[in-house]
Amino acid sequence: MLTTRETLTRSEDGVFSIDQAADEELLLRYRETGQQEYFSQLVRRYERELYNYLCKYLGNADMAEDVFQATFVQLHLKCEQFQEGRRFRPWLYAVATNQAIDYQRRNRRHRILSLDGGGHSEDNAARKFADLLASDVPGPLQQVSAREREAWVATAMAELSETARSVVELVYFQGLKYREAAEVLGVPVGTVKSRLHSAIARLSTSFEESGLE
């Protein structure tokens, strides 16, 4: 039985609405009933967002597809472990990130943004982060051409450690809050902040040394 806290979202006429239900409600419903429609709704909600995240994280569309499928298999297997009161999105990203790390280890692929990959996912990720920096950081960076910014960002990101890249990816690309990123990575919020601060400092230094000014 669902607890009072787990009462499912209902439409104005009192009928349960799968489209309006929160992610957490859908997972609880799936866990209790086993009905595929609730699980499928979660897949539909996150398929584009999560796939794009995995493309950027892994730098390869085929690998991202494999890990995406593995992530939702794990979701099915681990739904009983979902704790009451926990938010679904950070939990999903934690499962996906762990699956991506395991996949990288098996395939000996450790580059997130590779200049040699030639894939569109890397270009899109670099462009998004470059645009973010260009809009948020005043000064010389705004005067650099888009192509130069993309090349610089791709190079600078590739030089970051895996832990630093993960934080930048989650906070900047996916828009997770510090607390949510901490849940995904399994580290304290303070660690997320310090890693992000160090990563941005490293990127700033890299820009100063790039000669693009």
CSV table of C-alpha atoms in Angstrom, one decimal:
chain,number,residue,atom,x,y,z
A,1,MET,CA,0.0,0.0,0.0
A,2,LEU,CA,1.2,3.5,-0.7
A,3,THR,CA,1.5,5.7,2.3
A,4,THR,CA,-0.2,9.0,2.7
A,5,ARG,CA,3.0,10.8,1.8
A,6,GLU,CA,3.1,8.7,-1.4
A,7,THR,CA,-0.5,9.6,-2.5
A,8,LEU,CA,-0.6,9.7,-6.3
A,9,THR,CA,-1.4,12.8,-8.4
A,10,ARG,CA,-4.9,13.0,-9.5
A,11,SER,CA,-6.6,15.2,-12.1
A,12,GLU,CA,-9.5,17.5,-11.2
A,13,ASP,CA,-12.1,14.7,-11.7
A,14,GLY,CA,-10.2,12.6,-9.1
A,15,VAL,CA,-8.8,10.1,-11.6
A,16,PHE,CA,-5.1,9.3,-11.5
A,17,SER,CA,-3.2,11.2,-14.2
A,18,ILE,CA,-0.1,9.5,-15.4
A,19,ASP,CA,1.0,12.7,-17.3
A,20,GLN,CA,0.7,14.9,-14.2
A,21,ALA,CA,2.2,12.4,-11.8
A,22,ALA,CA,5.6,13.2,-10.3
A,23,ASP,CA,8.5,11.0,-11.2
A,24,GLU,CA,8.7,9.7,-7.7
A,25,GLU,CA,5.0,8.8,-7.8
A,26,LEU,CA,5.4,6.9,-11.1
A,27,LEU,CA,8.3,4.8,-9.7
A,28,LEU,CA,6.4,4.0,-6.6
A,29,ARG,CA,3.4,3.0,-8.6
A,30,TYR,CA,5.6,0.8,-10.9
A,31,ARG,CA,7.3,-0.8,-7.9
A,32,GLU,CA,3.9,-1.7,-6.3
A,33,THR,CA,1.9,-2.7,-9.4
A,34,GLY,CA,4.6,-3.8,-11.9
A,35,GLN,CA,2.5,-2.1,-14.7
A,36,GLN,CA,4.8,-1.2,-17.6
A,37,GLU,CA,3.0,2.0,-18.4
A,38,TYR,CA,4.4,3.8,-15.4
A,39,PHE,CA,8.0,2.7,-16.2
A,40,SER,CA,7.5,3.7,-19.9
A,41,GLN,CA,6.4,7.1,-18.8
A,42,LEU,CA,9.7,7.6,-16.9
A,43,VAL,CA,11.6,6.5,-20.0
A,44,ARG,CA,9.8,8.9,-22.2
A,45,ARG,CA,10.3,11.8,-19.8
A,46,TYR,CA,14.1,11.3,-19.6
A,47,GLU,CA,15.1,9.6,-22.9
A,48,ARG,CA,16.3,12.8,-24.6
A,49,GLU,CA,17.8,14.5,-21.6
A,50,LEU,CA,19.6,11.4,-20.3
A,51,TYR,CA,20.8,10.3,-23.7
A,52,ASN,CA,22.2,13.8,-24.4
A,53,TYR,CA,24.0,13.7,-21.0
A,54,LEU,CA,25.5,10.3,-21.8
A,55,CYS,CA,26.6,11.4,-25.2
A,56,LYS,CA,28.5,14.3,-23.7
A,57,TYR,CA,29.9,12.2,-20.9
A,58,LEU,CA,31.1,9.3,-23.0
A,59,GLY,CA,31.8,11.2,-26.3
A,60,ASN,CA,30.2,8.5,-28.4
A,61,ALA,CA,26.6,8.0,-29.5
A,62,ASP,CA,26.7,4.2,-29.7
A,63,MET,CA,28.2,4.0,-26.2
A,64,ALA,CA,25.6,6.4,-24.9
A,65,GLU,CA,22.8,4.2,-26.3
A,66,ASP,CA,24.2,1.1,-24.6
A,67,VAL,CA,24.6,2.9,-21.3
A,68,PHE,CA,21.1,4.4,-21.6
A,69,GLN,CA,19.6,1.0,-22.0
A,70,ALA,CA,21.7,-0.4,-19.1
A,71,THR,CA,20.6,2.5,-16.9
A,72,PHE,CA,16.9,1.7,-17.2
A,73,VAL,CA,17.6,-2.0,-16.8
A,74,GLN,CA,19.2,-1.1,-13.5
A,75,LEU,CA,16.3,1.1,-12.6
A,76,HIS,CA,14.0,-1.8,-13.0
A,77,LEU,CA,16.2,-4.0,-10.9
A,78,LYS,CA,16.8,-1.5,-8.2
A,79,CYS,CA,13.4,0.2,-7.9
A,80,GLU,CA,12.9,-1.6,-4.5
A,81,GLN,CA,16.0,0.3,-3.2
A,82,PHE,CA,14.5,3.7,-4.0
A,83,GLN,CA,14.1,5.4,-0.6
A,84,GLU,CA,11.0,7.3,0.4
A,85,GLY,CA,11.6,11.1,0.3
A,86,ARG,CA,14.4,10.9,-2.2
A,87,ARG,CA,14.2,12.8,-5.5
A,88,PHE,CA,14.1,10.7,-8.6
A,89,ARG,CA,16.2,12.8,-11.0
A,90,PRO,CA,19.4,12.8,-9.0
A,91,TRP,CA,19.0,9.1,-8.3
A,92,LEU,CA,18.6,8.4,-12.0
A,93,TYR,CA,21.7,10.4,-12.8
A,94,ALA,CA,23.6,8.6,-10.2
A,95,VAL,CA,22.7,5.2,-11.7
A,96,ALA,CA,23.5,6.5,-15.2
A,97,THR,CA,26.8,7.9,-14.2
A,98,ASN,CA,27.8,4.7,-12.5
A,99,GLN,CA,26.8,2.7,-15.5
A,100,ALA,CA,28.9,5.1,-17.7
A,101,ILE,CA,31.9,4.7,-15.5
A,102,ASP,CA,31.6,0.9,-15.6
A,103,TYR,CA,31.3,1.0,-19.3
A,104,GLN,CA,34.4,3.2,-19.7
A,105,ARG,CA,36.4,0.9,-17.5
A,106,ARG,CA,35.3,-2.1,-19.6
A,107,ASN,CA,36.1,-0.4,-22.8
A,108,ARG,CA,39.2,1.5,-21.6
A,109,ARG,CA,37.7,4.8,-22.8
A,110,HIS,CA,38.3,7.6,-20.4
A,111,ARG,CA,37.8,10.7,-22.5
A,112,ILE,CA,34.6,12.7,-22.0
A,113,LEU,CA,35.3,15.5,-24.6
A,114,SER,CA,37.7,14.3,-27.2
A,115,LEU,CA,39.1,16.5,-30.0
A,116,ASP,CA,39.9,13.4,-32.0
A,117,GLY,CA,36.4,11.8,-31.8
A,118,GLY,CA,34.9,13.8,-34.6
A,119,GLY,CA,31.4,13.3,-33.2
A,120,HIS,CA,28.7,15.9,-33.1
A,121,SER,CA,28.1,15.4,-29.4
A,122,GLU,CA,31.5,16.8,-28.5
A,123,ASP,CA,31.0,19.8,-30.7
A,124,ASN,CA,27.6,20.5,-29.2
A,125,ALA,CA,28.9,20.2,-25.7
A,126,ALA,CA,31.8,22.5,-26.4
A,127,ARG,CA,29.5,25.0,-28.1
A,128,LYS,CA,27.1,25.0,-25.2
A,129,PHE,CA,29.8,25.5,-22.6
A,130,ALA,CA,31.5,28.1,-24.7
A,131,ASP,CA,28.3,30.1,-25.1
A,132,LEU,CA,27.8,29.9,-21.3
A,133,LEU,CA,31.2,31.3,-20.6
A,134,ALA,CA,30.9,33.9,-23.2
A,135,SER,CA,27.6,35.2,-21.7
A,136,ASP,CA,28.6,35.0,-18.1
A,137,VAL,CA,32.3,36.0,-18.1
A,138,PRO,CA,33.1,39.6,-19.1
A,139,GLY,CA,36.2,40.6,-20.8
A,140,PRO,CA,38.4,39.2,-23.6
A,141,LEU,CA,36.5,35.9,-23.9
A,142,GLN,CA,33.6,37.7,-25.4
A,143,GLN,CA,35.8,39.0,-28.2
A,144,VAL,CA,37.0,35.6,-29.4
A,145,SER,CA,35.3,34.1,-32.4
A,146,ALA,CA,32.8,31.2,-31.9
A,147,ARG,CA,35.1,28.7,-33.6
A,148,GLU,CA,38.1,29.7,-31.4
A,149,ARG,CA,36.0,29.5,-28.3
A,150,GLU,CA,34.8,26.0,-29.2
A,151,ALA,CA,38.3,24.8,-29.9
A,152,TRP,CA,39.6,26.3,-26.7
A,153,VAL,CA,36.8,24.9,-24.5
A,154,ALA,CA,37.2,21.4,-26.0
A,155,THR,CA,40.9,21.4,-25.3
A,156,ALA,CA,40.5,22.9,-21.8
A,157,MET,CA,37.8,20.4,-20.9
A,158,ALA,CA,39.8,17.5,-22.1
A,159,GLU,CA,42.7,18.5,-19.8
A,160,LEU,CA,40.5,18.5,-16.7
A,161,SER,CA,40.5,15.4,-14.5
A,162,GLU,CA,37.6,13.0,-14.7
A,163,THR,CA,36.1,14.2,-11.4
A,164,ALA,CA,36.3,17.9,-12.5
A,165,ARG,CA,34.7,17.2,-15.8
A,166,SER,CA,31.9,15.3,-14.2
A,167,VAL,CA,31.1,18.3,-11.9
A,168,VAL,CA,31.2,20.8,-14.8
A,169,GLU,CA,29.0,18.5,-16.9
A,170,LEU,CA,26.3,18.0,-14.2
A,171,VAL,CA,26.2,21.6,-12.9
A,172,TYR,CA,26.7,23.5,-16.2
A,173,PHE,CA,25.4,21.2,-18.9
A,174,GLN,CA,22.6,19.5,-17.0
A,175,GLY,CA,21.7,22.4,-14.7
A,176,LEU,CA,21.7,20.3,-11.5
A,177,LYS,CA,22.0,22.1,-8.2
A,178,TYR,CA,25.0,21.5,-6.0
A,179,ARG,CA,23.0,19.2,-3.7
A,180,GLU,CA,21.7,17.2,-6.7
A,181,ALA,CA,25.2,16.9,-8.2
A,182,ALA,CA,26.5,15.7,-4.8
A,183,GLU,CA,23.8,13.0,-4.7
A,184,VAL,CA,24.8,11.9,-8.2
A,185,LEU,CA,28.5,11.7,-7.5
A,186,GLY,CA,28.1,10.4,-3.9
A,187,VAL,CA,30.2,13.2,-2.4
A,188,PRO,CA,29.4,16.1,0.0
A,189,VAL,CA,28.1,19.3,-1.3
A,190,GLY,CA,31.3,21.0,-0.2
A,191,THR,CA,33.3,18.7,-2.4
A,192,VAL,CA,31.1,19.6,-5.4
A,193,LYS,CA,31.7,23.3,-4.8
A,194,SER,CA,35.4,22.9,-4.3
A,195,ARG,CA,35.8,20.7,-7.4
A,196,LEU,CA,33.8,23.2,-9.5
A,197,HIS,CA,35.7,26.1,-8.2
A,198,SER,CA,39.0,24.4,-9.0
A,199,ALA,CA,37.7,23.5,-12.5
A,200,ILE,CA,36.7,27.0,-13.3
A,201,ALA,CA,40.0,28.3,-12.0
A,202,ARG,CA,41.8,25.8,-14.2
A,203,LEU,CA,39.7,26.9,-17.2
A,204,SER,CA,40.4,30.6,-16.5
A,205,THR,CA,44.1,29.9,-16.3
A,206,SER,CA,44.0,27.9,-19.5
A,207,PHE,CA,42.3,30.8,-21.2
A,208,GLU,CA,44.9,33.3,-20.0
A,209,GLU,CA,47.6,31.0,-21.3
A,210,SER,CA,45.9,30.3,-24.6
A,211,GLY,CA,46.9,33.7,-26.2
A,212,LEU,CA,43.3,34.2,-27.4
A,213,GLU,CA,43.2,37.6,-25.6
